[in-house]
PDB file of C-alpha atoms in Angstrom:
ATOM      1  CA  MET A   1     104.109  90.864 116.499  1.00 58.00           C
ATOM      2  CA  MET A   2     101.237  92.501 118.355  1.00 56.00           C
ATOM      3  CA  PHE A   3     102.410  91.153 121.731  1.00 54.00           C
ATOM      4  CA  LYS A   4     106.136  90.418 121.417  1.00 60.00           C
ATOM      5  CA  TYR A   5     106.940  93.700 119.687  1.00 55.00           C
ATOM      6  CA  GLU A   6     104.460  95.865 121.664  1.00 63.00           C
ATOM      7  CA  MET A   7     102.415  96.847 118.613  1.00 68.00           C
ATOM      8  CA  ARG A   8      99.211  96.042 120.501  1.00 65.00           C
ATOM      9  CA  GLU A   9      99.968  98.773 123.007  1.00 67.00           C
ATOM     10  CA  VAL A  10      99.578 101.596 120.470  1.00 66.00           C
ATOM     11  CA  PHE A  11      95.929 100.636 119.896  1.00 68.00           C
ATOM     12  CA  LYS A  12      94.887 100.430 123.570  1.00 67.00           C
ATOM     13  CA  HIS A  13      93.338 102.974 125.963  1.00 66.00           C
ATOM     14  CA  ASN A  14      92.228 105.544 123.389  1.00 70.00           C
ATOM     15  CA  PHE A  15      95.620 105.327 121.658  1.00 83.00           C
ATOM     16  CA  GLU A  16      97.336 106.703 124.760  1.00 86.00           C
ATOM     17  CA  ASN A  17     100.564 104.804 124.033  1.00 88.00           C
ATOM     18  CA  LEU A  18     100.466 106.042 120.435  1.00 91.00           C
ATOM     19  CA  HIS A  19     100.279 109.669 121.585  1.00 93.00           C
ATOM     20  CA  MET A  20     103.174 109.002 123.952  1.00 93.00           C
ATOM     21  CA  ARG A  21     105.157 107.755 120.925  1.00 94.00           C
ATOM     22  CA  PHE A  22     104.259 110.972 119.105  1.00 96.00           C
ATOM     23  CA  TYR A  23     105.635 112.969 122.039  1.00 96.00           C
ATOM     24  CA  GLN A  24     108.844 110.919 122.020  1.00 97.00           C
ATOM     25  CA  LEU A  25     109.229 111.518 118.278  1.00 97.00           C
ATOM     26  CA  GLU A  26     108.734 115.271 118.660  1.00 97.00           C
ATOM     27  CA  ARG A  27     111.333 115.402 121.436  1.00 97.00           C
ATOM     28  CA  LEU A  28     113.789 113.451 119.272  1.00 97.00           C
ATOM     29  CA  ILE A  29     113.162 115.888 116.417  1.00 97.00           C
ATOM     30  CA  GLN A  30     113.775 118.777 118.832  1.00 97.00           C
ATOM     31  CA  ASP A  31     117.089 117.185 119.837  1.00 96.00           C
ATOM     32  CA  GLN A  32     118.351 116.101 116.429  1.00 96.00           C
ATOM     33  CA  ILE A  33     116.652 118.345 113.842  1.00 97.00           C
ATOM     34  CA  PRO A  34     115.796 121.525 115.795  1.00 97.00           C
ATOM     35  CA  ASP A  35     115.120 123.668 112.715  1.00 97.00           C
ATOM     36  CA  ILE A  36     112.468 121.175 111.563  1.00 97.00           C
ATOM     37  CA  TYR A  37     111.025 121.072 115.095  1.00 97.00           C
ATOM     38  CA  TYR A  38     110.601 124.845 115.363  1.00 97.00           C
ATOM     39  CA  HIS A  39     109.362 125.148 111.772  1.00 97.00           C
ATOM     40  CA  PHE A  40     106.650 122.610 112.568  1.00 97.00           C
ATOM     41  CA  MET A  41     105.879 124.461 115.811  1.00 96.00           C
ATOM     42  CA  ASP A  42     105.428 127.725 113.911  1.00 97.00           C
ATOM     43  CA  LEU A  43     103.123 126.041 111.384  1.00 96.00           C
ATOM     44  CA  GLY A  44     101.127 124.123 114.001  1.00 95.00           C
ATOM     45  CA  ILE A  45     102.239 120.749 112.609  1.00 96.00           C
ATOM     46  CA  GLU A  46     102.059 117.964 115.195  1.00 95.00           C
ATOM     47  CA  ALA A  47     103.462 114.446 114.897  1.00 95.00           C
ATOM     48  CA  HIS A  48     100.037 112.810 114.789  1.00 93.00           C
ATOM     49  CA  MET A  49      99.300 114.713 111.573  1.00 94.00           C
ATOM     50  CA  TYR A  50     101.953 112.837 109.599  1.00 95.00           C
ATOM     51  CA  ALA A  51     103.313 109.940 111.673  1.00 94.00           C
ATOM     52  CA  SER A  52     100.168 108.017 112.677  1.00 91.00           C
ATOM     53  CA  GLN A  53     100.425 105.594 109.758  1.00 90.00           C
ATOM     54  CA  TRP A  54     104.122 105.100 110.426  1.00 93.00           C
ATOM     55  CA  PHE A  55     103.411 103.712 113.879  1.00 92.00           C
ATOM     56  CA  LEU A  56     100.103 101.987 113.122  1.00 89.00           C
ATOM     57  CA  THR A  57     101.114 100.230 109.902  1.00 89.00           C
ATOM     58  CA  LEU A  58     104.942 100.131 110.006  1.00 90.00           C
ATOM     59  CA  PHE A  59     105.096 102.379 106.929  1.00 93.00           C
ATOM     60  CA  THR A  60     103.131  99.870 104.805  1.00 90.00           C
ATOM     61  CA  ALA A  61     100.342 102.325 103.939  1.00 86.00           C
ATOM     62  CA  LYS A  62     102.323 104.576 101.614  1.00 87.00           C
ATOM     63  CA  PHE A  63     105.830 103.373 100.930  1.00 93.00           C
ATOM     64  CA  PRO A  64     107.021 100.833  98.319  1.00 91.00           C
ATOM     65  CA  LEU A  65     107.060  97.201  99.419  1.00 90.00           C
ATOM     66  CA  TYR A  66     110.816  96.694  99.030  1.00 88.00           C
ATOM     67  CA  MET A  67     111.352  99.577 101.476  1.00 93.00           C
ATOM     68  CA  VAL A  68     108.757  98.141 103.869  1.00 93.00           C
ATOM     69  CA  PHE A  69     110.492  94.735 103.747  1.00 92.00           C
ATOM     70  CA  HIS A  70     113.764  96.335 104.871  1.00 92.00           C
ATOM     71  CA  ILE A  71     111.981  98.154 107.711  1.00 93.00           C
ATOM     72  CA  ILE A  72     110.202  95.005 108.901  1.00 92.00           C
ATOM     73  CA  ASP A  73     113.464  93.031 108.799  1.00 92.00           C
ATOM     74  CA  VAL A  74     115.091  95.534 111.147  1.00 92.00           C
ATOM     75  CA  PHE A  75     111.898  95.818 113.221  1.00 92.00           C
ATOM     76  CA  LEU A  76     111.909  92.058 113.870  1.00 91.00           C
ATOM     77  CA  ALA A  77     115.560  92.254 114.910  1.00 90.00           C
ATOM     78  CA  GLU A  78     115.562  95.516 116.873  1.00 87.00           C
ATOM     79  CA  GLY A  79     111.957  96.135 117.965  1.00 87.00           C
ATOM     80  CA  ILE A  80     109.516  99.023 117.774  1.00 86.00           C
ATOM     81  CA  ASN A  81     112.146 101.725 118.350  1.00 89.00           C
ATOM     82  CA  VAL A  82     113.304 101.315 114.730  1.00 94.00           C
ATOM     83  CA  ILE A  83     110.243 103.372 113.770  1.00 95.00           C
ATOM     84  CA  PHE A  84     111.950 106.393 115.359  1.00 97.00           C
ATOM     85  CA  ASN A  85     115.134 105.716 113.374  1.00 97.00           C
ATOM     86  CA  VAL A  86     113.274 105.575 110.076  1.00 97.00           C
ATOM     87  CA  ALA A  87     111.119 108.605 110.945  1.00 97.00           C
ATOM     88  CA  LEU A  88     114.168 110.740 111.768  1.00 97.00           C
ATOM     89  CA  ALA A  89     115.950 109.566 108.620  1.00 97.00           C
ATOM     90  CA  LEU A  90     112.919 110.511 106.512  1.00 97.00           C
ATOM     91  CA  LEU A  91     112.824 113.968 108.077  1.00 97.00           C
ATOM     92  CA  LYS A  92     116.564 114.526 107.766  1.00 97.00           C
ATOM     93  CA  THR A  93     116.669 113.532 104.094  1.00 95.00           C
ATOM     94  CA  SER A  94     113.685 115.837 103.402  1.00 96.00           C
ATOM     95  CA  ARG A  95     114.830 118.705 105.602  1.00 95.00           C
ATOM     96  CA  ARG A  96     115.386 121.235 102.797  1.00 96.00           C
ATOM     97  CA  GLU A  97     111.982 120.587 101.185  1.00 96.00           C
ATOM     98  CA  LEU A  98     110.099 120.706 104.493  1.00 97.00           C
ATOM     99  CA  LEU A  99     111.658 123.994 105.604  1.00 97.00           C
ATOM    100  CA  ALA A 100     110.560 125.645 102.350  1.00 97.00           C
ATOM    101  CA  ILE A 101     106.809 124.855 102.493  1.00 96.00           C
ATOM    102  CA  ASP A 102     103.752 125.900 104.493  1.00 96.00           C
ATOM    103  CA  PHE A 103     101.166 123.945 106.516  1.00 96.00           C
ATOM    104  CA  GLU A 104      99.252 122.501 103.561  1.00 95.00           C
ATOM    105  CA  GLY A 105     102.475 121.901 101.671  1.00 96.00           C
ATOM    106  CA  VAL A 106     103.948 119.878 104.551  1.00 96.00           C
ATOM    107  CA  LEU A 107     100.891 117.642 104.841  1.00 95.00           C
ATOM    108  CA  LYS A 108     100.802 117.078 101.073  1.00 95.00           C
ATOM    109  CA  PHE A 109     104.537 116.376 101.060  1.00 96.00           C
ATOM    110  CA  PHE A 110     104.142 113.611 103.651  1.00 96.00           C
ATOM    111  CA  ARG A 111     101.120 112.193 101.842  1.00 93.00           C
ATOM    112  CA  VAL A 112     102.372 112.284  98.249  1.00 92.00           C
ATOM    113  CA  SER A 113     105.925 113.472  97.642  1.00 94.00           C
ATOM    114  CA  LEU A 114     107.767 111.645 100.421  1.00 95.00           C
ATOM    115  CA  PRO A 115     106.808 108.074  99.371  1.00 93.00           C
ATOM    116  CA  ARG A 116     107.728 108.910  95.760  1.00 92.00           C
ATOM    117  CA  LYS A 117     111.291 109.720  96.820  1.00 92.00           C
ATOM    118  CA  TYR A 118     111.847 106.011  97.460  1.00 93.00           C
ATOM    119  CA  ARG A 119     110.484 104.497  94.250  1.00 89.00           C
ATOM    120  CA  HIS A 120     113.894 102.935  93.563  1.00 90.00           C
ATOM    121  CA  GLU A 121     115.375 100.295  95.833  1.00 89.00           C
ATOM    122  CA  GLU A 122     118.788 101.988  95.951  1.00 91.00           C
ATOM    123  CA  GLU A 123     117.209 105.062  97.562  1.00 92.00           C
ATOM    124  CA  ALA A 124     115.401 102.889 100.108  1.00 91.00           C
ATOM    125  CA  LEU A 125     118.650 101.113 101.016  1.00 93.00           C
ATOM    126  CA  GLU A 126     120.422 104.448 101.425  1.00 94.00           C
ATOM    127  CA  LEU A 127     117.615 105.645 103.707  1.00 94.00           C
ATOM    128  CA  MET A 128     117.845 102.495 105.845  1.00 94.00           C
ATOM    129  CA  ASN A 129     121.620 102.891 106.154  1.00 95.00           C
ATOM    130  CA  GLN A 130     121.118 106.447 107.393  1.00 95.00           C
ATOM    131  CA  ALA A 131     118.319 105.344 109.732  1.00 95.00           C
ATOM    132  CA  MET A 132     120.489 102.707 111.385  1.00 94.00           C
ATOM    133  CA  SER A 133     123.319 105.214 111.863  1.00 95.00           C
ATOM    134  CA  ILE A 134     121.081 107.402 114.064  1.00 95.00           C
ATOM    135  CA  LYS A 135     121.678 106.791 117.765  1.00 93.00           C
ATOM    136  CA  ILE A 136     118.547 106.570 119.927  1.00 94.00           C
ATOM    137  CA  THR A 137     119.028 105.162 123.416  1.00 93.00           C
ATOM    138  CA  ASN A 138     116.354 103.414 125.475  1.00 93.00           C
ATOM    139  CA  LYS A 139     117.357 105.690 128.364  1.00 95.00           C
ATOM    140  CA  LYS A 140     116.417 108.788 126.378  1.00 95.00           C
ATOM    141  CA  LEU A 141     113.102 107.282 125.217  1.00 95.00           C
ATOM    142  CA  LYS A 142     112.290 106.319 128.808  1.00 96.00           C
ATOM    143  CA  LYS A 143     113.024 109.892 129.882  1.00 96.00           C
ATOM    144  CA  TYR A 144     110.612 111.247 127.271  1.00 96.00           C
ATOM    145  CA  GLU A 145     107.987 108.725 128.304  1.00 95.00           C
ATOM    146  CA  LYS A 146     108.159 109.933 131.911  1.00 96.00           C
ATOM    147  CA  GLU A 147     107.925 113.539 130.705  1.00 95.00           C
ATOM    148  CA  TYR A 148     104.813 112.758 128.692  1.00 94.00           C
ATOM    149  CA  PHE A 149     102.917 111.079 131.517  1.00 92.00           C
ATOM    150  CA  ALA A 150     104.000 113.800 133.975  1.00 93.00           C
ATOM    151  CA  LEU A 151     102.575 116.427 131.631  1.00 91.00           C
ATOM    152  CA  LYS A 152      99.357 114.443 131.205  1.00 87.00           C
ATOM    153  CA  GLU A 153      98.984 114.094 134.962  1.00 86.00           C
ATOM    154  CA  ALA A 154      99.535 117.826 135.479  1.00 86.00           C
ATOM    155  CA  GLU A 155      96.939 118.627 132.808  1.00 80.00           C
ATOM    156  CA  ALA A 156      94.440 116.250 134.402  1.00 77.00           C
ATOM    157  CA  MET A 157      94.843 117.844 137.811  1.00 79.00           C
ATOM    158  CA  GLN A 158      94.387 121.369 136.469  1.00 78.00           C
ATOM    159  CA  ALA A 159      91.589 120.784 133.992  1.00 64.00           C
ATOM    160  CA  ASP A 160      87.885 120.670 134.742  1.00 68.00           C
ATOM    161  CA  PRO A 161      86.684 117.048 134.239  1.00 70.00           C
ATOM    162  CA  VAL A 162      84.003 118.058 131.742  1.00 73.00           C
ATOM    163  CA  GLU A 163      86.399 120.310 129.843  1.00 71.00           C
ATOM    164  CA  ARG A 164      89.066 117.578 129.832  1.00 66.00           C
ATOM    165  CA  LEU A 165      86.661 114.957 128.484  1.00 73.00           C
ATOM    166  CA  THR A 166      85.377 117.404 125.870  1.00 77.00           C
ATOM    167  CA  ARG A 167      88.933 118.146 124.741  1.00 70.00           C
ATOM    168  CA  GLU A 168      89.814 114.460 124.689  1.00 72.00           C
ATOM    169  CA  ASN A 169      86.700 113.658 122.696  1.00 77.00           C
ATOM    170  CA  GLN A 170      87.530 116.406 120.203  1.00 77.00           C
ATOM    171  CA  ARG A 171      91.056 115.059 119.837  1.00 71.00           C
ATOM    172  CA  LEU A 172      89.755 111.560 119.153  1.00 72.00           C
ATOM    173  CA  LEU A 173      87.221 112.871 116.624  1.00 79.00           C
ATOM    174  CA  GLU A 174      89.962 114.742 114.777  1.00 74.00           C
ATOM    175  CA  ALA A 175      92.202 111.676 114.810  1.00 68.00           C
ATOM    176  CA  ASN A 176      89.369 109.509 113.513  1.00 72.00           C
ATOM    177  CA  MET A 177      88.544 112.003 110.751  1.00 75.00           C
ATOM    178  CA  ARG A 178      92.187 112.150 109.729  1.00 68.00           C
ATOM    179  CA  LEU A 179      92.447 108.357 109.589  1.00 68.00           C
ATOM    180  CA  GLU A 180      89.259 108.183 107.517  1.00 73.00           C
ATOM    181  CA  GLN A 181      90.702 110.730 105.085  1.00 69.00           C
ATOM    182  CA  GLU A 182      93.896 108.706 104.835  1.00 66.00           C
ATOM    183  CA  ASN A 183      91.881 105.538 104.231  1.00 66.00           C
ATOM    184  CA  ASP A 184      89.889 107.311 101.490  1.00 70.00           C
ATOM    185  CA  SER A 185      93.140 108.476  99.936  1.00 67.00           C
ATOM    186  CA  LEU A 186      94.546 104.947 100.045  1.00 63.00           C
ATOM    187  CA  ALA A 187      91.356 103.537  98.511  1.00 67.00           C
ATOM    188  CA  HIS A 188      91.537 106.124  95.706  1.00 68.00           C
ATOM    189  CA  GLU A 189      95.189 105.268  95.069  1.00 67.00           C
ATOM    190  CA  LEU A 190      94.317 101.555  94.993  1.00 66.00           C
ATOM    191  CA  VAL A 191      91.527 102.080  92.449  1.00 74.00           C
ATOM    192  CA  THR A 192      93.774 104.331  90.357  1.00 71.00           C
ATOM    193  CA  SER A 193      96.538 101.718  90.458  1.00 65.00           C
ATOM    194  CA  LYS A 194      94.137  98.970  89.387  1.00 70.00           C
ATOM    195  CA  VAL A 195      92.852 101.060  86.473  1.00 76.00           C
ATOM    196  CA  LYS A 196      96.417 101.836  85.362  1.00 72.00           C
ATOM    197  CA  LEU A 197      97.395  98.185  85.705  1.00 74.00           C
ATOM    198  CA  ARG A 198      94.402  97.106  83.594  1.00 77.00           C
ATOM    199  CA  ARG A 199      95.258  99.724  80.963  1.00 80.00           C
ATOM    200  CA  ASP A 200      98.910  98.643  80.889  1.00 77.00           C
ATOM    201  CA  LEU A 201      97.837  95.001  80.619  1.00 75.00           C
ATOM    202  CA  ASP A 202      95.479  95.789  77.728  1.00 77.00           C
ATOM    203  CA  GLU A 203      98.249  97.685  75.941  1.00 81.00           C
ATOM    204  CA  ALA A 204     100.648  94.787  76.487  1.00 79.00           C
ATOM    205  CA  GLU A 205      98.074  92.338  75.113  1.00 78.00           C
ATOM    206  CA  ASP A 206      97.534  94.597  72.077  1.00 77.00           C
ATOM    207  CA  ARG A 207     101.271  94.780  71.487  1.00 80.00           C
ATOM    208  CA  ALA A 208     101.538  91.001  71.816  1.00 76.00           C
ATOM    209  CA  GLU A 209      98.662  90.532  69.370  1.00 79.00           C
ATOM    210  CA  ASN A 210     100.224  92.965  66.889  1.00 79.00           C
ATOM    211  CA  THR A 211     103.567  91.242  67.297  1.00 81.00           C
ATOM    212  CA  GLY A 212     101.880  87.892  66.614  1.00 76.00           C
ATOM    213  CA  LYS A 213     100.238  89.261  63.491  1.00 77.00           C
ATOM    214  CA  ALA A 214     103.520  90.713  62.280  1.00 74.00           C
ATOM    215  CA  HIS A 215     105.244  87.387  62.942  1.00 76.00           C
ATOM    216  CA  THR A 216     102.556  85.558  60.968  1.00 80.00           C
ATOM    217  CA  LEU A 217     102.887  88.024  58.075  1.00 78.00           C
ATOM    218  CA  LEU A 218     106.676  87.662  58.042  1.00 79.00           C
ATOM    219  CA  SER A 219     106.318  83.891  58.148  1.00 78.00           C
ATOM    220  CA  HIS A 220     103.988  83.977  55.105  1.00 79.00           C
ATOM    221  CA  GLN A 221     106.390  86.284  53.274  1.00 80.00           C
ATOM    222  CA  HIS A 222     109.286  84.003  54.125  1.00 79.00           C
ATOM    223  CA  ASN A 223     107.431  80.948  52.843  1.00 81.00           C
ATOM    224  CA  HIS A 224     106.502  82.823  49.657  1.00 78.00           C
ATOM    225  CA  LEU A 225     110.127  83.805  49.081  1.00 79.00           C
ATOM    226  CA  VAL A 226     111.257  80.212  49.681  1.00 77.00           C
ATOM    227  CA  ARG A 227     108.739  78.929  47.131  1.00 81.00           C
ATOM    228  CA  GLU A 228     109.728  81.668  44.658  1.00 78.00           C
ATOM    229  CA  SER A 229     113.374  80.804  45.148  1.00 76.00           C
ATOM    230  CA  GLU A 230     112.662  77.129  44.514  1.00 78.00           C
ATOM    231  CA  ARG A 231     110.667  77.996  41.362  1.00 78.00           C
ATOM    232  CA  MET A 232     113.480  80.181  40.037  1.00 79.00           C
ATOM    233  CA  SER A 233     115.999  77.415  40.773  1.00 76.00           C
ATOM    234  CA  ASN A 234     113.871  74.934  38.824  1.00 76.00           C
ATOM    235  CA  ASP A 235     113.559  77.372  35.916  1.00 70.00           C
ATOM    236  CA  LEU A 236     117.321  77.863  35.945  1.00 72.00           C
ATOM    237  CA  GLU A 237     117.920  74.110  35.879  1.00 74.00           C
ATOM    238  CA  GLN A 238     115.539  73.753  32.944  1.00 74.00           C
ATOM    239  CA  VAL A 239     117.323  76.523  31.039  1.00 68.00           C
ATOM    240  CA  ARG A 240     120.686  74.843  31.675  1.00 68.00           C
ATOM    241  CA  GLY A 241     119.233  71.451  30.563  1.00 68.00           C
ATOM    242  CA  ASN A 242     117.954  72.912  27.325  1.00 64.00           C
ATOM    243  CA  GLY A 243     121.342  74.470  26.671  1.00 59.00           C
ATOM    244  CA  HIS A 244     123.116  71.154  27.018  1.00 56.00           C
ATOM    245  CA  LEU A 245     120.675  69.498  24.585  1.00 53.00           C
ATOM    246  CA  GLU A 246     121.442  72.084  21.932  1.00 54.00           C
TER     247      GLU A 246
END
């Protein structure tokens, strides 16, 4: 997967390929969801602030497994470009919510609310159907790739080397801090999930134990009633026997 499907490239050369993918995604958003694009521009929201985990982990960090399985199935058949399809579908299906919230609200929405929208498999299937209906050509992606590297080259020629390296270092520090925050958030969610799972398991065991006790009690009551019924039958037979003798 790392070599055949070009996933290795996004981790190389200070994540240069990853940032190129971010640029391609932003250009696709500008083309296909312009109101989202300009809303994000006004807020100062950039693709790396919400889409890094999508490219680095194939959506496995936040979304339910059954949704991830569908994405990976298509990824293995179609390649890395399916990430753009899913990303655009996510944004299109959340367009109304995203346009109504501010900077902090957008980041929280991507971190918390968006994965919760796909807790049911039917919703994930509907998302994948919409994702695969979105047309993204290799020609257009190649065009955006050339744009990105042309812009980077122009920036490099104009910028002072020290200033450029300082800016690049700051960008990497911010990216690293953001990834650490996401990792902390994932670790917290994992611990919370384990605690909830343990609590649910304890409650299930208590219910099973109570059910067992109730079953035992009912069994004892049943046996008592059977014995009482047999005793009453014997008494009745004796009464009938005495009546015949008289």
